[in-house]
Amino acid sequence: MSITIKSAADIEGMRTACRLASEVLDYLTPHIQAGVTTKEIDRLAHEYMVNVQGTKSATLGYQPQGYPPYPASLCTSLNHVVCHGIPNEKPLKKGDIMNVDVTVITPEGWYGDNSRMYIIGDASIQARRLCQVTFDAMWIGIEQVRPGARLGDVGHAIQKFAEAAGYSVVREFCGHGIGKRFHEDPQVLHYGRPGTMEELVPGMTFTIEPMINAGKRDIKEFGNDGWTIVTRDRSLSAQWEHTVLVTDTGYEVLTLSAGSPPKPAFVKGS
Ligand code: MF3
Ligand code: CO
Ligand code: CO
C-alpha cells in the first residue's frame, strides 16, 4: 500500500464524510448521560446514520485480518478501556469517562473518522485532567501538520506533551491514512523523533488519535470478544481523534461541525 494524495474532488468527498462523522457525535452528545446504556447510544447512532444522514457505519461488521467482525456501529471505551470497547447493556454512571469513536461511509464511498471524550456527571479532577491533556495533545499534534513536516514531528510533539503531564502514550495503536478505505497508509504514531518518518505532502488525509494512559503505557486484551483493549495497570485511558488534510500552507481539520469542542487557545492556525 502507498499513501494516496486526494484531488480537489476527493477532498470535497472527504469534507462531507468527516463533517457527517462529527455530526453523529453532535447528535449523540445530549444522550450521553448517567443511566443510559452504551447499547442505546449505539442504537441511536445507527439509526441517525442510516435514516437521517444516509451514511453507513464503517465499524459495523468491520473485520481486519485476525479479528472477528466488529459487532456495533461505534466504539464506546469506558474508563480503563483504551479503545475498541463494544457497546453493552450496562448503564453509564456518574464519574465515568468515555470515548465514543464514530466512522461513517458516505454513499460516494468516503470515510470520516473521529472520536471525543465524554465526562459523565462530575468526574474526578484526575479524570477531567486526563481528558483535557489528551485533547490538547491531539491539537499539539495537529499543529505540526504542514507540507515538509514529518510524521515523527507529530508523534514527538504529542509524546513530549503527554509525558510532561505525567502520562504515557499507547504504542500499539496509531492514527492512519483514510480516504476510500478505513485504514490506509501512512501509520501515524503518537510518539517518535522529530525529522523521522514520512514527509507530509498537500492532499494527504489521515487521523491523529492519541491514546493516553494515566498510568503505564502497557495494554492487554480484555475478555474474549477479540476487540476490547484495556490498560494493564487498570489506570484510566483517554483518546480524541480528528481526521486532517495537509493543505498547501498547513492543515485543515475535516471532522468539524457545529458541536465540535472549540480548539484550545494555544492553536493559532486554520
Ligand atoms: N475508529 C477506530 C479508529 O480510529 C477503529 C475502530 S475499528 C472497530 O481507527 F472495529 F473497532 F470499530
Ligand atoms: Co481512526
Ligand atoms: Co476512530
PDB file of C-alpha atoms and ligand atoms in Angstrom:
ATOM      1  CA  MET A   1       0.000   0.000   0.000  1.00  0.00           C
ATOM      2  CA  SER A   2       1.120   3.575  -0.505  1.00  0.00           C
ATOM      3  CA  ILE A   3      -0.101   6.982   0.563  1.00  0.00           C
ATOM      4  CA  THR A   4      -2.950   8.339  -1.563  1.00  0.00           C
ATOM      5  CA  ILE A   5      -2.973  12.035  -2.485  1.00  0.00           C
ATOM      6  CA  LYS A   6      -6.503  13.380  -2.727  1.00  0.00           C
ATOM      7  CA  SER A   7      -7.606  15.555  -5.651  1.00  0.00           C
ATOM      8  CA  ALA A   8      -9.781  18.639  -5.175  1.00  0.00           C
ATOM      9  CA  ALA A   9     -12.865  16.492  -5.868  1.00  0.00           C
ATOM     10  CA  ASP A  10     -11.661  13.790  -3.450  1.00  0.00           C
ATOM     11  CA  ILE A  11     -11.184  16.464  -0.774  1.00  0.00           C
ATOM     12  CA  GLU A  12     -14.800  17.581  -1.230  1.00  0.00           C
ATOM     13  CA  GLY A  13     -15.860  13.979  -0.642  1.00  0.00           C
ATOM     14  CA  MET A  14     -13.696  13.781   2.477  1.00  0.00           C
ATOM     15  CA  ARG A  15     -15.031  17.104   3.817  1.00  0.00           C
ATOM     16  CA  THR A  16     -18.571  15.785   3.600  1.00  0.00           C
ATOM     17  CA  ALA A  17     -17.791  12.405   5.168  1.00  0.00           C
ATOM     18  CA  CYS A  18     -15.828  13.985   8.010  1.00  0.00           C
ATOM     19  CA  ARG A  19     -18.450  16.626   8.793  1.00  0.00           C
ATOM     20  CA  LEU A  20     -21.079  13.901   8.916  1.00  0.00           C
ATOM     21  CA  ALA A  21     -18.916  11.802  11.267  1.00  0.00           C
ATOM     22  CA  SER A  22     -18.635  14.813  13.577  1.00  0.00           C
ATOM     23  CA  GLU A  23     -22.380  15.456  13.350  1.00  0.00           C
ATOM     24  CA  VAL A  24     -23.079  11.922  14.590  1.00  0.00           C
ATOM     25  CA  LEU A  25     -21.190  12.835  17.775  1.00  0.00           C
ATOM     26  CA  ASP A  26     -23.095  16.148  17.984  1.00  0.00           C
ATOM     27  CA  TYR A  27     -26.354  14.228  17.755  1.00  0.00           C
ATOM     28  CA  LEU A  28     -25.284  11.749  20.457  1.00  0.00           C
ATOM     29  CA  THR A  29     -23.931  14.310  22.916  1.00  0.00           C
ATOM     30  CA  PRO A  30     -27.179  15.139  24.791  1.00  0.00           C
ATOM     31  CA  HIS A  31     -27.926  11.418  25.142  1.00  0.00           C
ATOM     32  CA  ILE A  32     -24.599  10.520  26.761  1.00  0.00           C
ATOM     33  CA  GLN A  33     -25.615  10.680  30.414  1.00  0.00           C
ATOM     34  CA  ALA A  34     -25.724   8.626  33.599  1.00  0.00           C
ATOM     35  CA  GLY A  35     -28.310   5.831  33.366  1.00  0.00           C
ATOM     36  CA  VAL A  36     -28.068   5.420  29.571  1.00  0.00           C
ATOM     37  CA  THR A  37     -26.535   2.194  28.244  1.00  0.00           C
ATOM     38  CA  THR A  38     -23.852   2.205  25.592  1.00  0.00           C
ATOM     39  CA  LYS A  39     -26.052  -0.151  23.555  1.00  0.00           C
ATOM     40  CA  GLU A  40     -28.717   2.556  23.466  1.00  0.00           C
ATOM     41  CA  ILE A  41     -26.107   5.081  22.282  1.00  0.00           C
ATOM     42  CA  ASP A  42     -25.103   2.613  19.566  1.00  0.00           C
ATOM     43  CA  ARG A  43     -28.736   2.172  18.511  1.00  0.00           C
ATOM     44  CA  LEU A  44     -29.275   5.943  18.314  1.00  0.00           C
ATOM     45  CA  ALA A  45     -26.112   6.360  16.227  1.00  0.00           C
ATOM     46  CA  HIS A  46     -27.026   3.577  13.846  1.00  0.00           C
ATOM     47  CA  GLU A  47     -30.491   4.979  13.280  1.00  0.00           C
ATOM     48  CA  TYR A  48     -29.142   8.511  12.743  1.00  0.00           C
ATOM     49  CA  MET A  49     -26.503   7.405  10.261  1.00  0.00           C
ATOM     50  CA  VAL A  50     -28.782   5.193   8.215  1.00  0.00           C
ATOM     51  CA  ASN A  51     -32.121   7.036   8.395  1.00  0.00           C
ATOM     52  CA  VAL A  52     -31.145  10.700   8.764  1.00  0.00           C
ATOM     53  CA  GLN A  53     -27.741  11.012   7.103  1.00  0.00           C
ATOM     54  CA  GLY A  54     -27.868   8.209   4.571  1.00  0.00           C
ATOM     55  CA  THR A  55     -24.402   7.104   5.676  1.00  0.00           C
ATOM     56  CA  LYS A  56     -23.225   3.702   6.908  1.00  0.00           C
ATOM     57  CA  SER A  57     -21.100   2.856   9.899  1.00  0.00           C
ATOM     58  CA  ALA A  58     -17.611   1.751   8.910  1.00  0.00           C
ATOM     59  CA  THR A  59     -17.205  -0.284  12.094  1.00  0.00           C
ATOM     60  CA  LEU A  60     -20.325  -2.485  11.833  1.00  0.00           C
ATOM     61  CA  GLY A  61     -19.081  -5.838  10.542  1.00  0.00           C
ATOM     62  CA  TYR A  62     -15.546  -4.482  10.100  1.00  0.00           C
ATOM     63  CA  GLN A  63     -13.175  -7.423  10.102  1.00  0.00           C
ATOM     64  CA  PRO A  64      -9.455  -6.827   9.717  1.00  0.00           C
ATOM     65  CA  GLN A  65      -7.184  -9.862   9.319  1.00  0.00           C
ATOM     66  CA  GLY A  66      -7.219 -11.931  12.529  1.00  0.00           C
ATOM     67  CA  TYR A  67     -10.235 -10.208  14.139  1.00  0.00           C
ATOM     68  CA  PRO A  68     -13.880 -11.272  14.494  1.00  0.00           C
ATOM     69  CA  PRO A  69     -16.378  -8.929  12.767  1.00  0.00           C
ATOM     70  CA  TYR A  70     -16.866  -5.813  14.918  1.00  0.00           C
ATOM     71  CA  PRO A  71     -20.483  -6.004  16.146  1.00  0.00           C
ATOM     72  CA  ALA A  72     -21.502  -2.337  16.586  1.00  0.00           C
ATOM     73  CA  SER A  73     -21.896   0.996  14.800  1.00  0.00           C
ATOM     74  CA  LEU A  74     -19.409   2.783  17.067  1.00  0.00           C
ATOM     75  CA  CYS A  75     -16.865   2.124  19.825  1.00  0.00           C
ATOM     76  CA  THR A  76     -17.543   3.057  23.465  1.00  0.00           C
ATOM     77  CA  SER A  77     -14.370   2.885  25.536  1.00  0.00           C
ATOM     78  CA  LEU A  78     -15.075   3.468  29.221  1.00  0.00           C
ATOM     79  CA  ASN A  79     -12.573   4.434  31.964  1.00  0.00           C
ATOM     80  CA  HIS A  80      -9.654   1.962  31.743  1.00  0.00           C
ATOM     81  CA  VAL A  81     -10.728   0.740  28.282  1.00  0.00           C
ATOM     82  CA  VAL A  82      -8.132   2.110  25.855  1.00  0.00           C
ATOM     83  CA  CYS A  83     -10.031   1.506  22.605  1.00  0.00           C
ATOM     84  CA  HIS A  84     -12.489  -0.676  20.666  1.00  0.00           C
ATOM     85  CA  GLY A  85     -14.925  -1.020  23.588  1.00  0.00           C
ATOM     86  CA  ILE A  86     -18.116  -2.769  22.428  1.00  0.00           C
ATOM     87  CA  PRO A  87     -21.457  -1.218  23.478  1.00  0.00           C
ATOM     88  CA  ASN A  88     -23.291  -3.245  26.142  1.00  0.00           C
ATOM     89  CA  GLU A  89     -26.292  -3.192  28.479  1.00  0.00           C
ATOM     90  CA  LYS A  90     -24.530  -1.565  31.435  1.00  0.00           C
ATOM     91  CA  PRO A  91     -25.794   1.948  32.257  1.00  0.00           C
ATOM     92  CA  LEU A  92     -23.275   4.782  32.420  1.00  0.00           C
ATOM     93  CA  LYS A  93     -22.723   6.183  35.886  1.00  0.00           C
ATOM     94  CA  LYS A  94     -21.592   9.493  37.356  1.00  0.00           C
ATOM     95  CA  GLY A  95     -17.814   9.789  37.374  1.00  0.00           C
ATOM     96  CA  ASP A  96     -17.276   7.669  34.243  1.00  0.00           C
ATOM     97  CA  ILE A  97     -15.208   8.970  31.357  1.00  0.00           C
ATOM     98  CA  MET A  98     -15.877   7.508  27.916  1.00  0.00           C
ATOM     99  CA  ASN A  99     -14.521   7.772  24.413  1.00  0.00           C
ATOM    100  CA  VAL A 100     -17.063   7.498  21.606  1.00  0.00           C
ATOM    101  CA  ASP A 101     -15.459   6.756  18.220  1.00  0.00           C
ATOM    102  CA  VAL A 102     -17.561   7.081  15.064  1.00  0.00           C
ATOM    103  CA  THR A 103     -16.557   6.371  11.478  1.00  0.00           C
ATOM    104  CA  VAL A 104     -19.052   6.894   8.658  1.00  0.00           C
ATOM    105  CA  ILE A 105     -19.008   5.923   4.981  1.00  0.00           C
ATOM    106  CA  THR A 106     -20.859   8.206   2.562  1.00  0.00           C
ATOM    107  CA  PRO A 107     -22.819   6.855  -0.414  1.00  0.00           C
ATOM    108  CA  GLU A 108     -19.869   8.005  -2.573  1.00  0.00           C
ATOM    109  CA  GLY A 109     -17.563   5.761  -0.541  1.00  0.00           C
ATOM    110  CA  TRP A 110     -15.600   8.312   1.503  1.00  0.00           C
ATOM    111  CA  TYR A 111     -14.701   7.624   5.149  1.00  0.00           C
ATOM    112  CA  GLY A 112     -14.712  10.159   8.010  1.00  0.00           C
ATOM    113  CA  ASP A 113     -13.315   9.080  11.398  1.00  0.00           C
ATOM    114  CA  ASN A 114     -13.431  10.932  14.727  1.00  0.00           C
ATOM    115  CA  SER A 115     -13.824  10.469  18.455  1.00  0.00           C
ATOM    116  CA  ARG A 116     -14.406  12.554  21.561  1.00  0.00           C
ATOM    117  CA  MET A 117     -14.249  12.041  25.312  1.00  0.00           C
ATOM    118  CA  TYR A 118     -17.398  12.402  27.408  1.00  0.00           C
ATOM    119  CA  ILE A 119     -17.396  13.083  31.128  1.00  0.00           C
ATOM    120  CA  ILE A 120     -20.463  11.607  32.842  1.00  0.00           C
ATOM    121  CA  GLY A 121     -21.632  13.795  35.745  1.00  0.00           C
ATOM    122  CA  ASP A 122     -18.870  15.063  37.986  1.00  0.00           C
ATOM    123  CA  ALA A 123     -15.773  13.006  37.267  1.00  0.00           C
ATOM    124  CA  SER A 124     -12.697  13.310  39.480  1.00  0.00           C
ATOM    125  CA  ILE A 125     -10.225  16.130  38.898  1.00  0.00           C
ATOM    126  CA  GLN A 126      -7.732  13.481  37.749  1.00  0.00           C
ATOM    127  CA  ALA A 127     -10.137  12.068  35.168  1.00  0.00           C
ATOM    128  CA  ARG A 128     -11.004  15.524  33.853  1.00  0.00           C
ATOM    129  CA  ARG A 129      -7.339  16.472  33.630  1.00  0.00           C
ATOM    130  CA  LEU A 130      -6.564  13.307  31.635  1.00  0.00           C
ATOM    131  CA  CYS A 131      -9.321  14.162  29.141  1.00  0.00           C
ATOM    132  CA  GLN A 132      -8.095  17.759  28.814  1.00  0.00           C
ATOM    133  CA  VAL A 133      -4.424  16.850  28.423  1.00  0.00           C
ATOM    134  CA  THR A 134      -5.315  14.262  25.767  1.00  0.00           C
ATOM    135  CA  PHE A 135      -7.412  16.833  23.869  1.00  0.00           C
ATOM    136  CA  ASP A 136      -4.547  19.321  23.976  1.00  0.00           C
ATOM    137  CA  ALA A 137      -2.085  16.581  22.943  1.00  0.00           C
ATOM    138  CA  MET A 138      -4.167  15.823  19.850  1.00  0.00           C
ATOM    139  CA  TRP A 139      -4.190  19.514  18.908  1.00  0.00           C
ATOM    140  CA  ILE A 140      -0.464  19.900  19.525  1.00  0.00           C
ATOM    141  CA  GLY A 141      -0.005  17.020  17.074  1.00  0.00           C
ATOM    142  CA  ILE A 142      -2.350  18.666  14.559  1.00  0.00           C
ATOM    143  CA  GLU A 143      -0.379  21.914  14.852  1.00  0.00           C
ATOM    144  CA  GLN A 144       2.711  20.162  13.432  1.00  0.00           C
ATOM    145  CA  VAL A 145       0.931  19.336  10.166  1.00  0.00           C
ATOM    146  CA  ARG A 146       2.176  21.244   7.108  1.00  0.00           C
ATOM    147  CA  PRO A 147       3.945  20.367   3.851  1.00  0.00           C
ATOM    148  CA  GLY A 148       7.551  19.381   4.516  1.00  0.00           C
ATOM    149  CA  ALA A 149       6.973  18.398   8.137  1.00  0.00           C
ATOM    150  CA  ARG A 150       7.356  14.723   9.005  1.00  0.00           C
ATOM    151  CA  LEU A 151       5.091  12.366  10.890  1.00  0.00           C
ATOM    152  CA  GLY A 152       7.839  11.963  13.504  1.00  0.00           C
ATOM    153  CA  ASP A 153       7.319  15.657  14.325  1.00  0.00           C
ATOM    154  CA  VAL A 154       3.650  14.924  15.050  1.00  0.00           C
ATOM    155  CA  GLY A 155       4.397  11.895  17.225  1.00  0.00           C
ATOM    156  CA  HIS A 156       7.188  13.615  19.080  1.00  0.00           C
ATOM    157  CA  ALA A 157       5.101  16.676  19.936  1.00  0.00           C
ATOM    158  CA  ILE A 158       2.297  14.509  21.314  1.00  0.00           C
ATOM    159  CA  GLN A 159       4.629  12.266  23.309  1.00  0.00           C
ATOM    160  CA  LYS A 160       6.579  15.166  24.801  1.00  0.00           C
ATOM    161  CA  PHE A 161       3.426  16.938  25.912  1.00  0.00           C
ATOM    162  CA  ALA A 162       1.699  13.838  27.356  1.00  0.00           C
ATOM    163  CA  GLU A 163       4.779  12.644  29.204  1.00  0.00           C
ATOM    164  CA  ALA A 164       5.478  16.108  30.636  1.00  0.00           C
ATOM    165  CA  ALA A 165       1.992  15.902  32.166  1.00  0.00           C
ATOM    166  CA  GLY A 166       2.967  12.617  33.841  1.00  0.00           C
ATOM    167  CA  TYR A 167       1.067  10.370  31.439  1.00  0.00           C
ATOM    168  CA  SER A 168       2.073   7.667  28.950  1.00  0.00           C
ATOM    169  CA  VAL A 169       1.362   7.122  25.256  1.00  0.00           C
ATOM    170  CA  VAL A 170      -0.053   3.830  23.965  1.00  0.00           C
ATOM    171  CA  ARG A 171       2.247   2.442  21.256  1.00  0.00           C
ATOM    172  CA  GLU A 172       0.267  -0.453  19.797  1.00  0.00           C
ATOM    173  CA  PHE A 173      -2.408   1.658  18.074  1.00  0.00           C
ATOM    174  CA  CYS A 174      -1.906   4.666  15.867  1.00  0.00           C
ATOM    175  CA  GLY A 175      -3.561   7.140  13.537  1.00  0.00           C
ATOM    176  CA  HIS A 176      -3.879   6.216   9.877  1.00  0.00           C
ATOM    177  CA  GLY A 177      -4.374   7.443   6.376  1.00  0.00           C
ATOM    178  CA  ILE A 178      -8.038   7.467   5.393  1.00  0.00           C
ATOM    179  CA  GLY A 179      -9.995   8.010   2.189  1.00  0.00           C
ATOM    180  CA  LYS A 180     -11.997   5.458   0.246  1.00  0.00           C
ATOM    181  CA  ARG A 181     -10.611   2.904   2.704  1.00  0.00           C
ATOM    182  CA  PHE A 182     -10.897   2.963   6.502  1.00  0.00           C
ATOM    183  CA  HIS A 183      -7.217   2.383   7.274  1.00  0.00           C
ATOM    184  CA  GLU A 184      -4.690   3.449   4.647  1.00  0.00           C
ATOM    185  CA  ASP A 185      -1.002   4.257   4.771  1.00  0.00           C
ATOM    186  CA  PRO A 186       0.658   6.011   6.496  1.00  0.00           C
ATOM    187  CA  GLN A 187       0.659   4.898  10.121  1.00  0.00           C
ATOM    188  CA  VAL A 188       0.572   7.966  12.357  1.00  0.00           C
ATOM    189  CA  LEU A 189       2.444   7.111  15.560  1.00  0.00           C
ATOM    190  CA  HIS A 190       1.754   9.247  18.630  1.00  0.00           C
ATOM    191  CA  TYR A 191       5.377   9.059  19.761  1.00  0.00           C
ATOM    192  CA  GLY A 192       8.687   9.362  17.981  1.00  0.00           C
ATOM    193  CA  ARG A 193      11.557  11.590  16.964  1.00  0.00           C
ATOM    194  CA  PRO A 194      11.432  14.878  15.036  1.00  0.00           C
ATOM    195  CA  GLY A 195      12.547  14.697  11.414  1.00  0.00           C
ATOM    196  CA  THR A 196      11.770  10.980  11.037  1.00  0.00           C
ATOM    197  CA  MET A 197       9.059   9.044   9.183  1.00  0.00           C
ATOM    198  CA  GLU A 198       7.045  10.175   6.152  1.00  0.00           C
ATOM    199  CA  GLU A 199       7.230  13.735   4.827  1.00  0.00           C
ATOM    200  CA  LEU A 200       3.840  15.431   4.583  1.00  0.00           C
ATOM    201  CA  VAL A 201       2.541  16.486   1.173  1.00  0.00           C
ATOM    202  CA  PRO A 202      -0.590  18.535   0.311  1.00  0.00           C
ATOM    203  CA  GLY A 203      -3.590  16.287  -0.337  1.00  0.00           C
ATOM    204  CA  MET A 204      -2.756  13.660   2.289  1.00  0.00           C
ATOM    205  CA  THR A 205      -5.613  12.870   4.687  1.00  0.00           C
ATOM    206  CA  PHE A 206      -5.009  10.997   7.931  1.00  0.00           C
ATOM    207  CA  THR A 207      -6.198  10.758  11.502  1.00  0.00           C
ATOM    208  CA  ILE A 208      -4.456  11.894  14.660  1.00  0.00           C
ATOM    209  CA  GLU A 209      -5.883   9.928  17.591  1.00  0.00           C
ATOM    210  CA  PRO A 210      -3.623   9.692  20.637  1.00  0.00           C
ATOM    211  CA  MET A 211      -4.490   7.179  23.358  1.00  0.00           C
ATOM    212  CA  ILE A 212      -3.054   8.468  26.624  1.00  0.00           C
ATOM    213  CA  ASN A 213      -2.919   6.478  29.873  1.00  0.00           C
ATOM    214  CA  ALA A 214      -2.881   7.995  33.356  1.00  0.00           C
ATOM    215  CA  GLY A 215      -0.554   5.160  34.435  1.00  0.00           C
ATOM    216  CA  LYS A 216       1.817   2.943  32.461  1.00  0.00           C
ATOM    217  CA  ARG A 217       1.547   2.597  28.696  1.00  0.00           C
ATOM    218  CA  ASP A 218       1.109  -1.194  28.729  1.00  0.00           C
ATOM    219  CA  ILE A 219      -2.159  -2.618  27.452  1.00  0.00           C
ATOM    220  CA  LYS A 220      -3.817  -6.023  27.220  1.00  0.00           C
ATOM    221  CA  GLU A 221      -6.838  -7.619  25.628  1.00  0.00           C
ATOM    222  CA  PHE A 222      -9.851  -7.782  27.884  1.00  0.00           C
ATOM    223  CA  GLY A 223     -12.146 -10.819  27.976  1.00  0.00           C
ATOM    224  CA  ASN A 224     -12.644 -12.852  24.833  1.00  0.00           C
ATOM    225  CA  ASP A 225     -14.560 -10.557  22.479  1.00  0.00           C
ATOM    226  CA  GLY A 226     -11.447 -10.188  20.331  1.00  0.00           C
ATOM    227  CA  TRP A 227     -11.626  -6.386  20.399  1.00  0.00           C
ATOM    228  CA  THR A 228     -11.642  -4.682  23.804  1.00  0.00           C
ATOM    229  CA  ILE A 229      -8.261  -3.272  24.870  1.00  0.00           C
ATOM    230  CA  VAL A 230      -7.610  -2.130  28.463  1.00  0.00           C
ATOM    231  CA  THR A 231      -4.699  -0.670  30.393  1.00  0.00           C
ATOM    232  CA  ARG A 232      -2.656  -3.423  32.010  1.00  0.00           C
ATOM    233  CA  ASP A 233      -2.458  -1.495  35.300  1.00  0.00           C
ATOM    234  CA  ARG A 234      -6.181  -0.605  35.147  1.00  0.00           C
ATOM    235  CA  SER A 235      -5.374   3.107  35.085  1.00  0.00           C
ATOM    236  CA  LEU A 236      -7.703   5.454  33.197  1.00  0.00           C
ATOM    237  CA  SER A 237      -7.166   5.999  29.487  1.00  0.00           C
ATOM    238  CA  ALA A 238      -8.400   8.784  27.196  1.00  0.00           C
ATOM    239  CA  GLN A 239      -8.437   9.402  23.448  1.00  0.00           C
ATOM    240  CA  TRP A 240      -9.512  12.119  20.994  1.00  0.00           C
ATOM    241  CA  GLU A 241      -9.488  11.795  17.215  1.00  0.00           C
ATOM    242  CA  HIS A 242      -9.718  14.135  14.236  1.00  0.00           C
ATOM    243  CA  THR A 243      -9.255  13.495  10.528  1.00  0.00           C
ATOM    244  CA  VAL A 244      -6.988  16.172   8.975  1.00  0.00           C
ATOM    245  CA  LEU A 245      -5.958  17.272   5.494  1.00  0.00           C
ATOM    246  CA  VAL A 246      -2.489  18.559   4.608  1.00  0.00           C
ATOM    247  CA  THR A 247      -3.038  21.848   2.744  1.00  0.00           C
ATOM    248  CA  ASP A 248      -0.558  23.993   0.779  1.00  0.00           C
ATOM    249  CA  THR A 249       0.113  26.093   3.860  1.00  0.00           C
ATOM    250  CA  GLY A 250      -0.639  23.836   6.824  1.00  0.00           C
ATOM    251  CA  TYR A 251      -3.645  21.763   7.769  1.00  0.00           C
ATOM    252  CA  GLU A 252      -7.415  21.677   7.669  1.00  0.00           C
ATOM    253  CA  VAL A 253      -9.270  19.730  10.348  1.00  0.00           C
ATOM    254  CA  LEU A 254     -12.021  17.928   8.442  1.00  0.00           C
ATOM    255  CA  THR A 255     -14.019  16.417  11.302  1.00  0.00           C
ATOM    256  CA  LEU A 256     -15.581  19.670  12.459  1.00  0.00           C
ATOM    257  CA  SER A 257     -19.247  20.569  12.881  1.00  0.00           C
ATOM    258  CA  ALA A 258     -21.453  22.884  14.932  1.00  0.00           C
ATOM    259  CA  GLY A 259     -20.958  20.829  18.108  1.00  0.00           C
ATOM    260  CA  SER A 260     -17.197  20.295  17.926  1.00  0.00           C
ATOM    261  CA  PRO A 261     -15.394  21.318  21.108  1.00  0.00           C
ATOM    262  CA  PRO A 262     -13.518  24.558  20.315  1.00  0.00           C
ATOM    263  CA  LYS A 263      -9.813  24.227  19.603  1.00  0.00           C
ATOM    264  CA  PRO A 264      -7.549  25.152  22.523  1.00  0.00           C
ATOM    265  CA  ALA A 265      -6.493  28.792  22.893  1.00  0.00           C
ATOM    266  CA  PHE A 266      -2.863  27.964  22.033  1.00  0.00           C
ATOM    267  CA  VAL A 267      -3.898  26.918  18.494  1.00  0.00           C
ATOM    268  CA  LYS A 268      -3.321  29.803  16.090  1.00  0.00           C
ATOM    269  CA  GLY A 269      -3.626  28.133  12.666  1.00  0.00           C
ATOM    270  CA  SER A 270      -6.558  27.266  10.389  1.00  0.00           C
TER     271      SER A 270
HETATM  272  N1  MF3 B   1     -12.459   4.154  14.557  1.00  0.00           N
HETATM  273  C1  MF3 B   1     -11.306   3.401  15.001  1.00  0.00           C
HETATM  274  C2  MF3 B   1     -10.099   4.161  14.509  1.00  0.00           C
HETATM  275  O1  MF3 B   1      -9.995   5.272  14.888  1.00  0.00           O
HETATM  276  C3  MF3 B   1     -11.310   1.986  14.519  1.00  0.00           C
HETATM  277  C4  MF3 B   1     -12.353   1.175  15.152  1.00  0.00           C
HETATM  278  S1  MF3 B   1     -12.366  -0.379  14.447  1.00  0.00           S
HETATM  279  C5  MF3 B   1     -13.584  -1.172  15.263  1.00  0.00           C
HETATM  280  O2  MF3 B   1      -9.299   3.763  13.710  1.00  0.00           O
HETATM  281  F1  MF3 B   1     -13.823  -2.215  14.577  1.00  0.00           F
HETATM  282  F2  MF3 B   1     -13.172  -1.427  16.498  1.00  0.00           F
HETATM  283  F3  MF3 B   1     -14.651  -0.432  15.338  1.00  0.00           F
HETATM  284 CO    CO B   2      -9.055   6.254  13.298  1.00  0.00          CO
HETATM  285 CO    CO B   3     -11.854   6.302  15.038  1.00  0.00          CO
END
